[in-house]
Amino acid sequence: DQQVKQNSPSLSVQEGRISILNCDYTNSMFDYFLWYKKYPAEGPTFLISISSIKDKNEDGRFTVFLNKSAKHLSLHIVPSQPGDSAVYFCAARMGAGANNLFFGTGTRLTVIP
Amino acid sequence: ETGVTQTPRHLVMGMTNKKSLKCEQHLGHNAMYWYKQSAKKPLELMFVYNFKEQTENNSVPSRFSPECPNSSHLFLHLHTLQPEDSALYLCASDRRTGIGELFFGEGSRLTVL
């Protein structure tokens, strides 16, 4: 059973607007959450992360919000740019080491110029 | 360029063939991983190597055989595969003590006929 879920397989947003990508998880033992971005024909690249002791982490146009009571996190991209068009994977970690990393199925973001 | 290189990028093989995927990392990391990405499924961790020692095998069928001759190189030997093994195989590395910020290669797209 999937412990990390991205229920929206795709999202389209106009350039300059906000993109909000959502992720839900089931295991309250997760202590770290990450977002990866994947362009076609490339491997995923790390984008931003957040510890479970925080509720927000910001890096430039990217902000991740964590709502532990709802077991929900979201990635906000403001303003969205055409170069942001990619597949975004949410991942959650339980304990140290990447071998305890659980991934979602990804959301394909298309930013329309 | 993530510092993790995979070859070949594309591979087509019959069910009776024997082939190998290669991964090389130039980042000085001490842990390397094989992941499988199938359509509409989360990334699946297959094997973990830490300082050349295999530390995890996530119930992967024996038709997949990993090899890690040193901390910079990782192979995945393939034999008598099934069509359902067709997928994108991703190699990744990290510092093992990290939070899960994996560095991925571009992947090897495998098609089994």
CSV table of C-alpha atoms in Angstrom, one decimal, chain A residues 2 32 34 36 38 41-46 49 89 93 97-99 101 103-105, chain B residues 9 33 35 37 40-43 45 48 56 94 96 98-102 104-106:
chain,number,residue,atom,x,y,z
A,2,GLN,CA,1.3,3.4,-1.0
A,32,TYR,CA,11.7,14.4,6.5
A,34,LEU,CA,11.5,16.1,-0.1
A,36,TYR,CA,12.2,16.1,-6.7
A,38,LYS,CA,12.2,15.4,-13.3
A,41,ALA,CA,15.1,12.0,-20.5
A,42,GLU,CA,16.7,13.1,-17.3
A,43,GLY,CA,16.9,11.7,-13.8
A,44,PRO,CA,15.0,13.3,-10.9
A,45,THR,CA,16.9,16.2,-9.2
A,46,PHE,CA,16.4,17.3,-5.7
A,49,SER,CA,13.0,19.6,1.5
A,89,PHE,CA,7.8,13.8,-7.1
A,93,ARG,CA,11.8,9.6,4.8
A,97,GLY,CA,19.4,6.9,4.9
A,98,ALA,CA,17.9,7.2,1.5
A,99,ASN,CA,16.9,3.5,1.6
A,101,LEU,CA,12.7,7.0,1.3
A,103,PHE,CA,8.2,8.2,-3.3
A,104,GLY,CA,4.8,9.3,-4.7
A,105,THR,CA,3.8,8.7,-8.3
B,9,ARG,CA,20.4,5.1,-22.1
B,33,TYR,CA,21.2,2.7,-5.4
B,35,TYR,CA,15.7,2.2,-8.6
B,37,GLN,CA,10.4,3.4,-12.4
B,40,LYS,CA,2.1,5.3,-12.9
B,41,LYS,CA,4.0,3.6,-10.1
B,42,PRO,CA,6.2,5.2,-7.4
B,43,LEU,CA,10.0,4.8,-7.7
B,45,LEU,CA,14.1,0.9,-4.5
B,48,VAL,CA,21.4,-0.4,-1.8
B,56,GLU,CA,19.5,-4.0,1.1
B,94,ASP,CA,24.3,10.0,-1.8
B,96,ARG,CA,24.6,7.7,3.1
B,98,GLY,CA,22.3,12.5,4.2
B,99,ILE,CA,18.7,13.3,4.5
B,100,GLY,CA,17.7,11.6,1.3
B,101,GLU,CA,19.0,14.1,-1.2
B,102,LEU,CA,19.8,11.6,-3.9
B,104,PHE,CA,20.2,10.5,-9.9
B,105,GLY,CA,21.5,9.5,-13.3
B,106,GLU,CA,19.5,10.0,-16.4
